[in-house]
Short mmCIF file of C-alpha atoms and ligand atoms in Angstrom, two decimals:
data_model
loop_
_atom_site.label_atom_id
_atom_site.label_comp_id
_atom_site.label_asym_id
_atom_site.label_seq_id
_atom_site.Cartn_x
_atom_site.Cartn_y
_atom_site.Cartn_z
CA UNK A 1 -124.20 -76.89 -38.99
CA UNK A 2 -123.94 -77.06 -35.64
CA UNK A 3 -125.27 -80.48 -35.07
CA UNK A 4 -122.75 -81.66 -37.90
CA UNK A 5 -119.60 -80.02 -35.68
CA UNK A 6 -121.36 -81.84 -32.56
CA UNK A 7 -121.17 -85.23 -33.42
CA UNK A 8 -118.04 -83.91 -34.78
CA UNK A 9 -116.43 -83.02 -32.18
CA UNK A 10 -117.87 -86.18 -30.12
CA UNK A 11 -116.48 -88.54 -32.93
CA UNK A 12 -113.57 -87.02 -31.92
CA UNK A 13 -113.59 -87.50 -28.28
CA UNK A 14 -114.57 -91.57 -29.24
CA UNK A 15 -111.30 -91.52 -31.18
CA UNK A 16 -109.19 -90.74 -28.17
CA UNK A 17 -110.89 -93.06 -25.48
CA UNK A 18 -110.23 -95.92 -28.03
CA UNK A 19 -107.46 -94.45 -29.02
CA UNK A 20 -106.22 -94.44 -25.32
CA UNK A 21 -108.01 -97.15 -24.19
CA UNK A 22 -106.86 -99.30 -27.14
CA UNK A 23 -103.32 -101.11 -28.02
CA UNK A 24 -102.71 -98.56 -30.73
CA UNK A 25 -100.85 -95.28 -29.59
CA UNK A 26 -101.49 -92.66 -31.66
CA UNK A 27 -99.17 -90.04 -31.79
CA UNK A 28 -99.81 -86.36 -32.37
CA UNK A 29 -97.91 -84.74 -34.90
CA UNK A 30 -94.83 -83.04 -33.00
CA UNK A 31 -95.51 -79.17 -33.17
CA UNK A 32 -92.18 -77.72 -33.96
CA UNK A 33 -91.42 -75.68 -29.89
CA UNK A 34 -91.17 -71.50 -30.70
CA UNK A 35 -88.10 -70.66 -30.00
CA UNK A 36 -87.35 -67.35 -26.89
CA UNK A 37 -86.98 -64.37 -28.56
CA UNK A 38 -83.62 -63.94 -29.55
CA UNK A 39 -81.20 -61.30 -27.52
CA UNK A 40 -80.44 -58.81 -30.40
CA UNK A 41 -77.42 -57.10 -29.87
CA UNK A 42 -77.33 -53.45 -30.77
CA UNK A 43 -81.01 -53.45 -30.03
CA UNK A 44 -83.55 -52.93 -33.48
CA UNK A 45 -85.57 -49.61 -33.12
CA UNK A 46 -88.80 -52.01 -33.48
CA UNK A 47 -89.14 -55.57 -33.57
CA UNK A 48 -92.47 -57.27 -33.53
CA UNK A 49 -92.02 -60.90 -33.05
CA UNK A 50 -94.56 -63.29 -33.22
CA UNK A 51 -95.77 -66.79 -32.05
CA UNK A 52 -94.91 -68.86 -34.18
CA UNK A 53 -91.66 -70.72 -36.42
CA UNK A 54 -90.27 -70.74 -39.45
CA UNK A 55 -88.35 -74.48 -40.06
CA UNK A 56 -85.94 -73.47 -41.77
CA UNK A 57 -86.07 -76.43 -45.44
CA UNK A 58 -83.62 -79.30 -46.34
CA UNK A 59 -83.73 -77.43 -50.02
CA UNK A 60 -83.03 -73.62 -49.91
CA UNK A 61 -83.18 -71.60 -52.32
CA UNK A 62 -82.14 -67.60 -52.35
CA UNK A 63 -83.33 -64.98 -54.52
CA UNK A 64 -81.54 -61.33 -54.98
CA UNK A 65 -82.30 -58.08 -56.87
CA UNK A 66 -79.86 -55.14 -57.62
CA UNK A 67 -77.41 -55.28 -55.39
CA UNK A 68 -78.09 -57.85 -53.27
CA UNK A 69 -75.04 -60.56 -54.31
CA UNK A 70 -73.24 -60.06 -51.83
CA UNK A 71 -76.70 -60.53 -49.02
CA UNK A 72 -77.09 -63.25 -51.04
CA UNK A 73 -73.62 -64.51 -50.48
CA UNK A 74 -72.99 -63.87 -47.61
CA UNK A 75 -77.12 -65.39 -46.82
CA UNK A 76 -75.28 -68.52 -48.83
CA UNK A 77 -72.29 -68.96 -46.59
CA UNK A 78 -74.61 -68.66 -43.21
CA UNK A 79 -77.04 -71.68 -44.59
CA UNK A 80 -74.15 -73.63 -45.23
CA UNK A 81 -73.81 -73.45 -42.20
CA UNK A 82 -76.75 -74.59 -40.49
CA UNK A 83 -75.71 -77.40 -42.56
CA UNK A 84 -78.91 -76.79 -44.80
CA UNK A 85 -78.28 -77.07 -49.14
CA UNK A 86 -79.34 -73.45 -50.83
CA UNK A 87 -79.31 -72.24 -54.75
CA UNK A 88 -79.14 -68.68 -56.09
CA UNK A 89 -81.04 -66.99 -58.14
CA UNK A 90 -80.68 -63.44 -59.22
CA UNK A 91 -84.41 -63.04 -59.78
CA UNK A 92 -87.62 -61.02 -58.66
CA UNK A 93 -89.74 -62.85 -56.47
CA UNK A 94 -88.91 -66.54 -56.34
CA UNK A 95 -87.61 -69.12 -52.62
CA UNK A 96 -88.02 -69.48 -49.39
CA UNK A 97 -85.02 -65.97 -48.58
CA UNK A 98 -85.83 -62.73 -50.60
CA UNK A 99 -83.30 -60.48 -50.80
CA UNK A 100 -84.57 -56.81 -52.26
CA UNK A 101 -82.13 -54.04 -52.63
CA UNK A 102 -83.95 -50.95 -53.70
CA UNK A 103 -82.08 -47.10 -53.56
CA UNK A 104 -85.43 -45.65 -53.23
CA UNK A 105 -85.85 -47.20 -49.73
CA UNK A 106 -83.69 -45.22 -48.39
CA UNK A 107 -86.65 -42.85 -47.29
CA UNK A 108 -87.70 -44.49 -45.19
CA UNK A 109 -85.22 -47.25 -43.77
CA UNK A 110 -81.58 -45.16 -44.42
CA UNK A 111 -79.29 -45.47 -45.28
CA UNK A 112 -77.65 -48.83 -42.83
CA UNK A 113 -81.37 -49.70 -42.01
CA UNK A 114 -83.38 -53.02 -43.43
CA UNK A 115 -86.02 -54.77 -43.11
CA UNK A 116 -86.91 -57.90 -42.10
CA UNK A 117 -90.18 -60.15 -42.32
CA UNK A 118 -89.40 -63.91 -41.05
CA UNK A 119 -93.13 -65.01 -42.18
CA UNK A 120 -94.44 -69.25 -42.88
CA UNK A 121 -93.86 -68.28 -45.82
CA UNK A 122 -89.61 -67.37 -45.27
CA UNK A 123 -87.85 -64.61 -44.92
CA UNK A 124 -87.91 -61.10 -47.00
CA UNK A 125 -85.38 -58.91 -45.97
CA UNK A 126 -85.11 -55.84 -47.83
CA UNK A 127 -82.78 -52.15 -47.72
CA UNK A 128 -81.94 -49.51 -49.53
CA UNK A 129 -77.94 -50.22 -49.71
CA UNK A 130 -75.54 -53.25 -49.56
CA UNK A 131 -74.40 -51.64 -45.79
CA UNK A 132 -77.96 -51.86 -44.93
CA UNK A 133 -78.84 -56.33 -46.08
CA UNK A 134 -75.51 -56.65 -44.31
CA UNK A 135 -77.12 -55.93 -41.68
CA UNK A 136 -79.90 -57.81 -41.97
CA UNK A 137 -77.68 -60.97 -42.47
CA UNK A 138 -75.57 -60.22 -39.00
CA UNK A 139 -78.92 -59.51 -37.12
CA UNK A 140 -79.95 -63.67 -39.19
CA UNK A 141 -76.73 -64.03 -37.81
CA UNK A 142 -77.75 -63.53 -34.35
CA UNK A 143 -81.66 -65.69 -34.16
CA UNK A 144 -78.87 -68.67 -35.18
CA UNK A 145 -77.90 -71.30 -32.60
CA UNK A 146 -74.00 -69.73 -31.25
CA UNK A 147 -72.83 -73.07 -31.94
CA UNK A 148 -72.36 -72.05 -35.95
CA UNK A 149 -69.76 -69.92 -35.20
CA UNK A 150 -67.49 -72.48 -34.80
CA UNK A 151 -69.31 -75.47 -36.45
CA UNK A 152 -71.04 -77.44 -38.64
CA UNK A 153 -74.60 -76.95 -37.63
CA UNK A 154 -76.93 -80.70 -36.96
CA UNK A 155 -80.55 -79.98 -35.74
CA UNK A 156 -82.41 -78.32 -37.76
CA UNK A 157 -82.50 -74.42 -37.25
CA UNK A 158 -86.09 -72.77 -35.50
CA UNK A 159 -86.14 -68.52 -36.32
CA UNK A 160 -89.29 -67.08 -34.73
CA UNK A 161 -91.07 -65.51 -37.28
CA UNK A 162 -90.31 -61.71 -36.81
CA UNK A 163 -90.86 -58.13 -38.82
CA UNK A 164 -87.67 -56.15 -38.10
CA UNK A 165 -87.63 -52.42 -38.20
CA UNK A 166 -84.81 -51.25 -38.05
CA UNK A 167 -81.94 -48.45 -38.47
CA UNK A 168 -78.47 -46.90 -37.08
CA UNK A 169 -79.60 -44.00 -34.67
CA UNK A 170 -75.89 -42.80 -35.25
CA UNK A 171 -73.92 -43.01 -38.37
CA UNK A 172 -70.35 -43.69 -36.62
CA UNK A 173 -70.50 -46.78 -34.36
CA UNK A 174 -66.67 -46.72 -33.86
CA UNK A 175 -63.27 -48.95 -33.07
CA UNK A 176 -59.70 -46.83 -32.61
CA UNK A 177 -56.93 -49.49 -31.79
CA UNK A 178 -53.69 -48.26 -30.96
CA UNK A 179 -51.27 -50.94 -33.10
CA UNK A 180 -48.08 -48.10 -32.16
CA UNK A 181 -47.49 -48.67 -28.96
CA UNK A 182 -47.30 -52.49 -28.88
CA UNK A 183 -48.22 -53.98 -32.72
CA UNK A 184 -52.22 -55.87 -33.63
CA UNK A 185 -50.87 -57.21 -36.93
CA UNK A 186 -53.02 -58.51 -39.43
CA UNK A 187 -54.75 -61.13 -38.55
CA UNK A 188 -56.17 -59.92 -35.46
CA UNK A 189 -57.32 -56.78 -36.64
CA UNK A 190 -59.42 -59.42 -39.02
CA UNK A 191 -60.63 -60.54 -36.37
CA UNK A 192 -62.04 -57.60 -34.44
CA UNK A 193 -63.16 -56.60 -38.24
CA UNK A 194 -65.96 -59.40 -37.79
CA UNK A 195 -66.46 -59.20 -34.43
CA UNK A 196 -67.41 -54.75 -34.54
CA UNK A 197 -69.69 -55.69 -37.58
CA UNK A 198 -71.46 -58.81 -35.81
CA UNK A 199 -72.45 -56.26 -34.28
CA UNK A 200 -73.53 -53.31 -37.14
CA UNK A 201 -70.30 -51.00 -36.19
CA UNK A 202 -68.60 -49.26 -39.03
CA UNK A 203 -65.62 -47.00 -38.22
CA UNK A 204 -61.34 -48.81 -37.44
CA UNK A 205 -59.18 -45.28 -36.65
CA UNK A 206 -56.11 -47.33 -36.56
CA UNK A 207 -53.87 -45.05 -34.35
CA UNK A 208 -50.38 -45.97 -36.74
CA UNK A 209 -47.36 -43.76 -35.27
CA UNK A 210 -46.67 -42.84 -31.68
CA UNK A 211 -43.23 -41.42 -30.06
CA UNK A 212 -43.16 -46.22 -29.45
CA UNK A 213 -43.53 -47.15 -32.72
CA UNK A 214 -44.54 -45.99 -36.26
CA UNK A 215 -46.67 -48.93 -38.37
CA UNK A 216 -47.55 -47.95 -41.97
CA UNK A 217 -45.37 -48.42 -44.80
CA UNK A 218 -44.74 -44.93 -46.59
CA UNK A 219 -42.31 -45.35 -49.33
CA UNK A 220 -40.93 -41.93 -49.53
CA UNK A 221 -39.37 -41.80 -46.18
CA UNK A 222 -38.52 -46.21 -45.91
CA UNK A 223 -36.99 -45.28 -42.52
CA UNK A 224 -40.00 -44.94 -41.22
CA UNK A 225 -40.58 -48.49 -40.45
CA UNK A 226 -37.36 -49.68 -41.23
CA UNK A 227 -36.41 -47.97 -38.32
CA UNK A 228 -39.17 -46.53 -36.35
CA UNK A 229 -41.29 -50.44 -36.72
CA UNK A 230 -38.96 -52.14 -34.85
CA UNK A 231 -39.76 -50.15 -31.77
CA UNK A 232 -42.10 -50.39 -29.37
CA UNK A 233 -44.03 -49.24 -25.69
CA UNK A 234 -41.97 -52.06 -23.45
CA UNK A 235 -42.85 -55.62 -23.45
CA UNK A 236 -45.15 -54.86 -26.33
CA UNK A 237 -44.45 -55.77 -30.14
CA UNK A 238 -43.12 -54.55 -32.91
CA UNK A 239 -44.44 -54.61 -36.73
CA UNK A 240 -45.46 -52.72 -39.26
CA UNK A 241 -48.66 -53.40 -42.49
CA UNK A 242 -46.74 -53.35 -45.63
CA UNK A 243 -49.20 -51.21 -48.06
CA UNK A 244 -50.64 -54.87 -49.21
CA UNK A 245 -51.16 -56.14 -46.22
CA UNK A 246 -53.36 -51.93 -45.20
CA UNK A 247 -54.75 -52.25 -48.43
CA UNK A 248 -55.87 -55.69 -47.77
CA UNK A 249 -57.66 -54.76 -44.45
CA UNK A 250 -59.22 -51.89 -45.89
CA UNK A 251 -61.41 -54.77 -48.76
CA UNK A 252 -61.70 -56.71 -45.83
CA UNK A 253 -63.16 -54.31 -44.08
CA UNK A 254 -64.95 -52.93 -47.09
CA UNK A 255 -66.62 -56.16 -47.54
CA UNK A 256 -68.78 -56.22 -43.93
CA UNK A 257 -69.02 -52.40 -43.77
CA UNK A 258 -66.18 -50.87 -41.91
CA UNK A 259 -64.11 -48.16 -42.79
CA UNK A 260 -60.78 -47.34 -41.81
CA UNK A 261 -59.18 -44.36 -41.14
CA UNK A 262 -55.77 -44.11 -39.60
CA UNK A 263 -53.69 -41.27 -38.22
CA UNK A 264 -50.61 -39.86 -37.85
CA UNK A 265 -50.51 -38.45 -35.20
CA UNK A 266 -48.37 -35.24 -35.42
CA UNK A 267 -46.53 -32.98 -33.93
CA UNK A 268 -46.41 -34.22 -30.93
CA UNK A 269 -46.09 -38.88 -30.08
CA UNK A 270 -43.70 -37.99 -33.00
CA UNK A 271 -40.69 -39.66 -31.78
CA UNK A 272 -40.76 -42.90 -33.67
CA UNK A 273 -41.03 -40.81 -36.32
CA UNK A 274 -37.71 -38.52 -35.45
CA UNK A 275 -35.72 -41.24 -34.64
CA UNK A 276 -36.05 -42.76 -38.08
CA UNK A 277 -35.23 -39.31 -39.53
CA UNK A 278 -32.88 -37.02 -37.19
CA UNK A 279 -33.08 -34.43 -39.53
CA UNK A 280 -37.51 -33.73 -38.52
CA UNK A 281 -35.85 -32.46 -34.61
CA UNK A 282 -34.33 -28.98 -34.24
CA UNK A 283 -31.09 -28.87 -32.85
CA UNK A 284 -29.60 -30.12 -29.81
CA UNK A 285 -33.34 -31.29 -29.61
CA UNK A 286 -34.91 -28.82 -27.79
CA UNK A 287 -38.46 -30.03 -29.89
CA UNK A 288 -37.43 -32.58 -26.64
CA UNK A 289 -38.83 -31.89 -23.74
CA UNK A 290 -37.24 -33.24 -21.03
CA UNK A 291 -34.93 -35.49 -23.93
CA UNK A 292 -36.45 -38.61 -22.38
CA UNK A 293 -34.79 -40.03 -25.24
CA UNK A 294 -32.34 -38.86 -28.02
CA UNK A 295 -31.94 -40.85 -32.09
CA UNK A 296 -31.04 -43.02 -32.74
CA UNK A 297 -32.19 -44.34 -29.37
CA UNK A 298 -35.70 -45.96 -29.54
CA UNK A 299 -38.20 -44.40 -26.08
CA UNK A 300 -40.02 -47.40 -24.80
CA UNK A 301 -41.81 -45.66 -22.38
CA UNK A 302 -45.03 -45.16 -21.05
CA UNK A 303 -44.66 -41.14 -20.77
CA UNK A 304 -46.87 -38.61 -23.95
CA UNK A 305 -46.79 -34.72 -24.14
CA UNK A 306 -42.95 -34.66 -24.33
CA UNK A 307 -41.75 -35.04 -28.33
CA UNK A 308 -42.63 -33.10 -31.39
CA UNK A 309 -41.48 -31.93 -34.03
CA UNK A 310 -39.11 -28.73 -34.26
CA UNK A 311 -42.55 -27.12 -36.12
CA UNK A 312 -39.85 -23.90 -37.23
CA UNK A 313 -38.08 -26.09 -39.51
CA UNK A 314 -40.29 -25.70 -43.17
CA UNK A 315 -38.30 -28.75 -44.04
CA UNK A 316 -40.77 -30.76 -41.31
CA UNK A 317 -44.20 -29.99 -43.91
CA UNK A 318 -41.77 -31.70 -46.89
CA UNK A 319 -42.84 -34.57 -44.65
CA UNK A 320 -46.10 -34.23 -43.21
CA UNK A 321 -46.93 -33.11 -47.34
CA UNK A 322 -45.48 -36.99 -47.92
CA UNK A 323 -47.18 -39.14 -45.64
CA UNK A 324 -49.88 -37.60 -45.89
CA UNK A 325 -50.33 -37.48 -49.29
CA UNK A 326 -48.88 -41.30 -50.07
CA UNK A 327 -51.23 -42.23 -46.56
CA UNK A 328 -54.11 -40.24 -48.98
CA UNK A 329 -52.79 -43.10 -51.93
CA UNK A 330 -54.24 -45.77 -50.28
CA UNK A 331 -56.98 -44.55 -48.54
CA UNK A 332 -60.18 -45.78 -49.21
CA UNK A 333 -62.77 -44.50 -47.28
CA UNK A 334 -61.92 -40.17 -46.98
CA UNK A 335 -60.33 -39.47 -43.61
CA UNK A 336 -57.19 -38.60 -42.61
CA UNK A 337 -56.75 -38.91 -38.72
CA UNK A 338 -53.68 -35.40 -37.91
CA UNK A 339 -54.03 -36.82 -34.77
CA UNK A 340 -52.93 -33.24 -32.88
CA UNK A 341 -53.44 -34.73 -29.24
CA UNK A 342 -51.12 -33.14 -26.34
CA UNK A 343 -48.76 -31.56 -26.89
CA UNK A 344 -48.38 -27.65 -26.31
CA UNK A 345 -46.16 -25.27 -28.32
CA UNK A 346 -46.54 -21.09 -29.67
CA UNK A 347 -46.66 -22.82 -33.68
CA UNK A 348 -48.97 -25.46 -32.96
CA UNK A 349 -52.24 -23.96 -34.57
CA UNK A 350 -50.12 -22.57 -37.22
CA UNK A 351 -49.57 -26.82 -37.76
CA UNK A 352 -52.97 -27.70 -37.41
CA UNK A 353 -54.55 -25.60 -40.44
CA UNK A 354 -51.04 -26.42 -42.39
CA UNK A 355 -51.75 -30.32 -41.91
CA UNK A 356 -55.39 -30.11 -42.26
CA UNK A 357 -55.17 -28.38 -45.21
CA UNK A 358 -52.50 -30.93 -46.83
CA UNK A 359 -55.36 -33.79 -45.95
CA UNK A 360 -57.98 -31.52 -48.38
CA UNK A 361 -55.94 -30.81 -50.99
CA UNK A 362 -55.98 -34.78 -51.12
CA UNK A 363 -58.97 -34.78 -50.90
CA UNK A 364 -59.76 -36.28 -47.60
CA UNK A 365 -61.49 -34.86 -44.59
CA UNK A 366 -59.48 -34.51 -41.67
CA UNK A 367 -59.40 -35.70 -38.26
CA UNK A 368 -58.19 -34.66 -35.68
CA UNK A 369 -58.08 -35.04 -32.05
CA UNK A 370 -60.34 -32.50 -29.32
CA UNK A 371 -57.65 -29.71 -29.30
CA UNK A 372 -57.04 -29.44 -33.21
CA UNK A 373 -60.14 -27.13 -32.85
CA UNK A 374 -58.11 -24.25 -31.00
CA UNK A 375 -57.42 -23.80 -34.80
CA UNK A 376 -59.12 -22.28 -37.04
CA UNK A 377 -60.03 -25.14 -38.62
CA UNK A 378 -61.59 -26.00 -41.87
CA UNK A 379 -65.69 -26.47 -41.11
CA UNK A 380 -65.47 -29.60 -42.70
CA UNK A 381 -62.98 -31.04 -39.42
CA UNK A 382 -64.21 -34.10 -37.66
CA UNK A 383 -63.10 -33.76 -33.73
CA UNK A 384 -62.47 -36.65 -31.83
CA UNK A 385 -63.50 -35.58 -28.23
CA UNK A 386 -62.21 -37.16 -25.49
CA UNK A 387 -61.47 -35.10 -22.44
CA UNK A 388 -64.85 -32.40 -23.99
CA UNK A 389 -62.69 -29.62 -22.72
CA UNK A 390 -62.19 -28.10 -25.81
CA UNK A 391 -64.19 -24.71 -26.78
CA UNK A 392 -63.61 -25.40 -30.90
CA UNK A 393 -63.69 -21.66 -32.39
CA UNK A 394 -64.47 -23.15 -35.41
CA UNK A 395 -68.51 -23.13 -34.46
CA UNK A 396 -71.20 -26.29 -35.11
CA UNK A 397 -67.92 -28.30 -35.60
CA UNK A 398 -68.85 -32.75 -36.08
CA UNK A 399 -67.88 -34.60 -33.24
CA UNK A 400 -66.75 -37.66 -32.29
CA UNK A 401 -67.65 -39.27 -29.23
CA UNK A 402 -64.58 -40.77 -27.28
CA UNK A 403 -64.81 -39.16 -23.57
CA UNK A 404 -62.10 -41.33 -21.90
CA UNK A 405 -64.82 -41.45 -18.53
CA UNK A 406 -67.11 -44.06 -20.60
CA UNK A 407 -65.06 -45.18 -24.51
CA UNK A 408 -61.36 -45.49 -22.56
CA UNK A 409 -61.49 -49.28 -23.04
CA UNK A 410 -58.05 -49.09 -21.74
CA UNK A 411 -58.90 -48.12 -17.85
CA UNK A 412 -60.25 -51.20 -16.07
CA UNK A 413 -63.10 -53.68 -16.60
CA UNK A 414 -63.21 -53.82 -12.61
CA UNK A 415 -61.33 -51.30 -9.84
CA UNK A 416 -58.00 -52.01 -9.47
CA UNK A 417 -57.77 -53.90 -12.66
CA UNK A 418 -54.05 -54.99 -13.68
CA UNK A 419 -51.61 -52.88 -16.53
CA UNK A 420 -54.58 -50.75 -17.10
CA UNK A 421 -54.27 -46.80 -17.31
CA UNK A 422 -56.28 -44.58 -14.64
CA UNK A 423 -55.61 -41.11 -15.04
CA UNK A 424 -59.56 -40.42 -16.23
CA UNK A 425 -61.43 -42.81 -14.49
CA UNK A 426 -59.69 -43.88 -11.06
CA UNK A 427 -61.81 -47.36 -11.07
CA UNK A 428 -61.24 -47.50 -14.69
CA UNK A 429 -64.61 -47.61 -16.79
CA UNK A 430 -67.00 -50.18 -16.06
CA UNK A 431 -69.54 -51.56 -18.86
CA UNK A 432 -72.32 -49.58 -17.60
CA UNK A 433 -69.94 -46.66 -18.11
CA UNK A 434 -69.60 -46.97 -21.47
CA UNK A 435 -73.44 -47.81 -21.59
CA UNK A 436 -74.88 -44.36 -20.18
CA UNK A 437 -73.55 -42.55 -22.66
CA UNK A 438 -76.40 -39.84 -23.58
CA UNK A 439 -76.06 -37.04 -26.04
CA UNK A 440 -78.76 -34.58 -27.91
CA UNK A 441 -75.67 -32.47 -29.20
CA UNK A 442 -77.19 -31.99 -33.46
CA UNK A 443 -73.15 -32.06 -33.68
CA UNK A 444 -72.80 -35.82 -32.93
CA UNK A 445 -72.16 -37.81 -35.93
CA UNK A 446 -71.62 -40.50 -33.35
CA UNK A 447 -69.12 -42.82 -30.64
CA UNK A 448 -65.40 -44.68 -30.72
CA UNK A 449 -64.16 -46.96 -28.29
CA UNK A 450 -60.65 -46.96 -28.40
CA UNK A 451 -57.75 -49.13 -26.39
CA UNK A 452 -54.39 -47.04 -25.99
CA UNK A 453 -51.92 -50.19 -26.02
CA UNK A 454 -49.49 -48.61 -23.79
CA UNK A 455 -50.19 -52.10 -20.97
CA UNK A 456 -51.83 -54.06 -23.78
CA UNK A 457 -49.20 -56.44 -25.02
CA UNK A 458 -51.22 -59.45 -25.61
CA UNK A 459 -53.83 -60.47 -27.90
CA UNK A 460 -55.96 -61.85 -25.38
CA UNK A 461 -55.02 -58.90 -23.47
CA UNK A 462 -57.06 -56.66 -25.78
CA UNK A 463 -59.76 -59.16 -26.68
CA UNK A 464 -60.47 -58.57 -22.78
CA UNK A 465 -60.54 -54.84 -23.32
CA UNK A 466 -62.99 -54.40 -25.78
CA UNK A 467 -64.99 -57.61 -25.13
CA UNK A 468 -67.74 -56.97 -23.62
CA UNK A 469 -67.45 -52.85 -23.03
CA UNK A 470 -67.60 -52.90 -27.31
CA UNK A 471 -70.58 -54.50 -27.27
CA UNK A 472 -71.94 -52.00 -25.13
CA UNK A 473 -70.08 -49.10 -27.10
CA UNK A 474 -71.92 -50.18 -30.32
CA UNK A 475 -75.61 -50.34 -28.75
CA UNK A 476 -74.82 -47.05 -28.00
CA UNK A 477 -74.50 -46.31 -31.45
CA UNK A 478 -76.51 -47.89 -33.25
CA UNK A 479 -79.95 -48.20 -30.31
CA UNK A 480 -81.87 -44.36 -29.80
CA UNK A 481 -80.73 -43.52 -25.58
CA UNK A 482 -84.59 -44.08 -24.81
CA UNK A 483 -85.12 -47.92 -25.84
CA UNK A 484 -82.02 -48.38 -24.03
CA UNK A 485 -82.14 -49.96 -20.54
CA UNK A 486 -78.85 -51.10 -18.53
CA UNK A 487 -80.73 -54.26 -16.93
CA UNK A 488 -81.62 -55.40 -19.53
CA UNK A 489 -79.02 -54.61 -21.69
CA UNK A 490 -77.02 -57.38 -19.73
CA UNK A 491 -79.65 -60.30 -19.87
CA UNK A 492 -79.19 -60.14 -23.50
CA UNK A 493 -75.30 -59.54 -24.16
CA UNK A 494 -75.13 -62.79 -21.24
CA UNK A 495 -76.83 -64.42 -24.10
CA UNK A 496 -74.38 -64.38 -25.81
CA UNK A 497 -71.85 -65.59 -23.76
CA UNK A 498 -71.71 -68.63 -26.34
CA UNK A 499 -71.35 -66.67 -28.80
CA UNK A 500 -68.22 -65.04 -28.33
CA UNK A 501 -66.77 -68.38 -26.77
CA UNK A 502 -67.39 -70.06 -29.59
CA UNK A 503 -66.00 -67.21 -31.80
CA UNK A 504 -62.63 -67.88 -29.71
CA UNK A 505 -62.63 -64.15 -27.70
CA UNK A 506 -60.69 -64.05 -24.68
CA UNK A 507 -63.62 -61.63 -22.97
CA UNK A 508 -64.10 -60.34 -20.01
CA UNK A 509 -65.90 -61.41 -17.37
CA UNK A 510 -68.21 -58.87 -16.57
CA UNK A 511 -69.41 -59.23 -12.74
CA UNK A 512 -73.90 -58.82 -13.03
CA UNK A 513 -73.55 -60.63 -16.31
CA UNK A 514 -75.01 -64.00 -16.71
CA UNK A 515 -72.16 -65.59 -19.29
CA UNK A 516 -73.98 -68.77 -19.15
CA UNK A 517 -72.32 -71.89 -18.36
CA UNK A 518 -68.50 -71.77 -19.09
CA UNK A 519 -67.83 -75.28 -21.64
CA UNK A 520 -63.43 -75.08 -20.98
CA UNK A 521 -61.93 -71.38 -19.98
CA UNK A 522 -59.76 -70.34 -22.43
CA UNK A 523 -55.57 -70.16 -21.72
CA UNK A 524 -56.41 -66.38 -20.50
CA UNK A 525 -53.25 -64.27 -20.73
CA UNK A 526 -51.15 -67.05 -21.77
CA UNK A 527 -48.14 -64.63 -23.97
CA UNK A 528 -48.58 -62.60 -21.41
CA UNK A 529 -45.64 -61.37 -20.26
CA UNK A 530 -46.12 -59.62 -16.35
CA UNK A 531 -44.44 -55.99 -16.10
CA UNK A 532 -43.00 -56.05 -13.12
CA UNK A 533 -40.39 -58.59 -14.45
C1 TNX B 601 -54.35 -39.94 -23.56
S1 TNX B 601 -56.58 -40.01 -25.56
C2 TNX B 601 -53.40 -40.55 -25.18
C3 TNX B 601 -53.29 -42.11 -25.56
C4 TNX B 601 -52.19 -42.58 -24.20
C5 TNX B 601 -54.54 -43.06 -23.35
C6 TNX B 601 -53.88 -43.69 -21.91
C7 TNX B 601 -54.53 -38.71 -26.54
C8 TNX B 601 -55.97 -38.21 -27.36
N1 TNX B 601 -53.73 -39.11 -26.31
O1 TNX B 601 -51.46 -41.15 -26.69
O2 TNX B 601 -52.50 -43.86 -25.13
O3 TNX B 601 -54.40 -41.35 -23.65
O4 TNX B 601 -54.97 -43.30 -22.08
#
């Protein structure tokens, strides 16, 4: 045996010498370059990268089982953008792309988790639910070159072989958009949903009403949008979502595993409704202190905490009942947010308890800003903590963590950024502040990054406030605390620069992050009017 090997290797050496010296050059087969480890965000729970590549072939077949159809369509779209051909089959063991949905995997992978393995044979994606499959595909998407976000790829895609087992730390991974002070419509919100989904976020809270504007059509009270929809903060945009648009947005979001949470802020922050229906005020407008505006005048300023319903007037409950009833009817998710922030009134607690029970009458679960937990609310209510100072009177209330010092992204990216709030943190809320969240409180169900829009008047500005800090919020919601490291996160984040650019996101180029080469700088703040004008 040994001798055979010896003579074989001698033969090889001889051939090499001959071919080098000879006129004919024999090309060694081109080895596929190993792609570098993809910079995945959020960081998965467990990843093992192999030192091998999987080259996506020209002809592909996707086979799915269970409820894997939607996922196979997402995958088909991704592969088509990679310029390869794809056929899909609803059957088990075939093809180089296998998608398996099996509810019994919930025990190991959780509700939203997935397992992704990339080997010589191709790609196998497993999950208990459609959400898990969707997230497996988002992970795959981040392994494709960033240009795929903009155009059809021309070169072959090579994936790094890997085994990934992943599931989120928290069930609630949200953002909040204040569409009330300045309106952001269906197109922007759909884009926002796309961006959230790419980073595995799953809750979009819309702050639909405030002193400066009312943004959702209520058929029983049409003046809310006819009058209140025309208002906005100074230089902000007015407008509203029709019920059709709201449904459309919810379907679009649900297909991406995102549930919309509508907020009707009450009993304060309510001037847009008070202007539309003056009968909701007390005589002489004693519910407006000071009287910064009185109906039919619009309120376009920035102040908070000066307007409220006339809480001794029983008619307001007719309004609350109708509005919550209609919202419950058109809302697909299980939650209605009743606001409840920043207002003092002897009848405040009574109001909150009533509003909470109205929400439940319509089969939904109430969410409120943390102040509502000063009242004896139902134990199912979810409190959204923003300053963290209220001690709930109800034990073990579930909470969403939105602490302003970490998650109020209307605050500056860096000290001194123009047109930002600074009441919570003078120097702004840095990327690192957002990333530094940690909680072992068993009642915390997750995190939500909020942007209030008093000073956020254009799409570009809203992009600048959310991104990249919302990516940090996505990772603190998904990846467990012990796996997170800020320096390492910044390195992965920088590698997303090209992808964010390909998606035309006007993200803030956070100093200290290597964002890669700027090919073309988008027109920053192109439709922004300076506040000083
Ligand atoms: C506080 S936090 C508010 C909003 C403002 C925001 C500005 C909370 C529940 N209410 O009304 O827009 O500060 O940062």
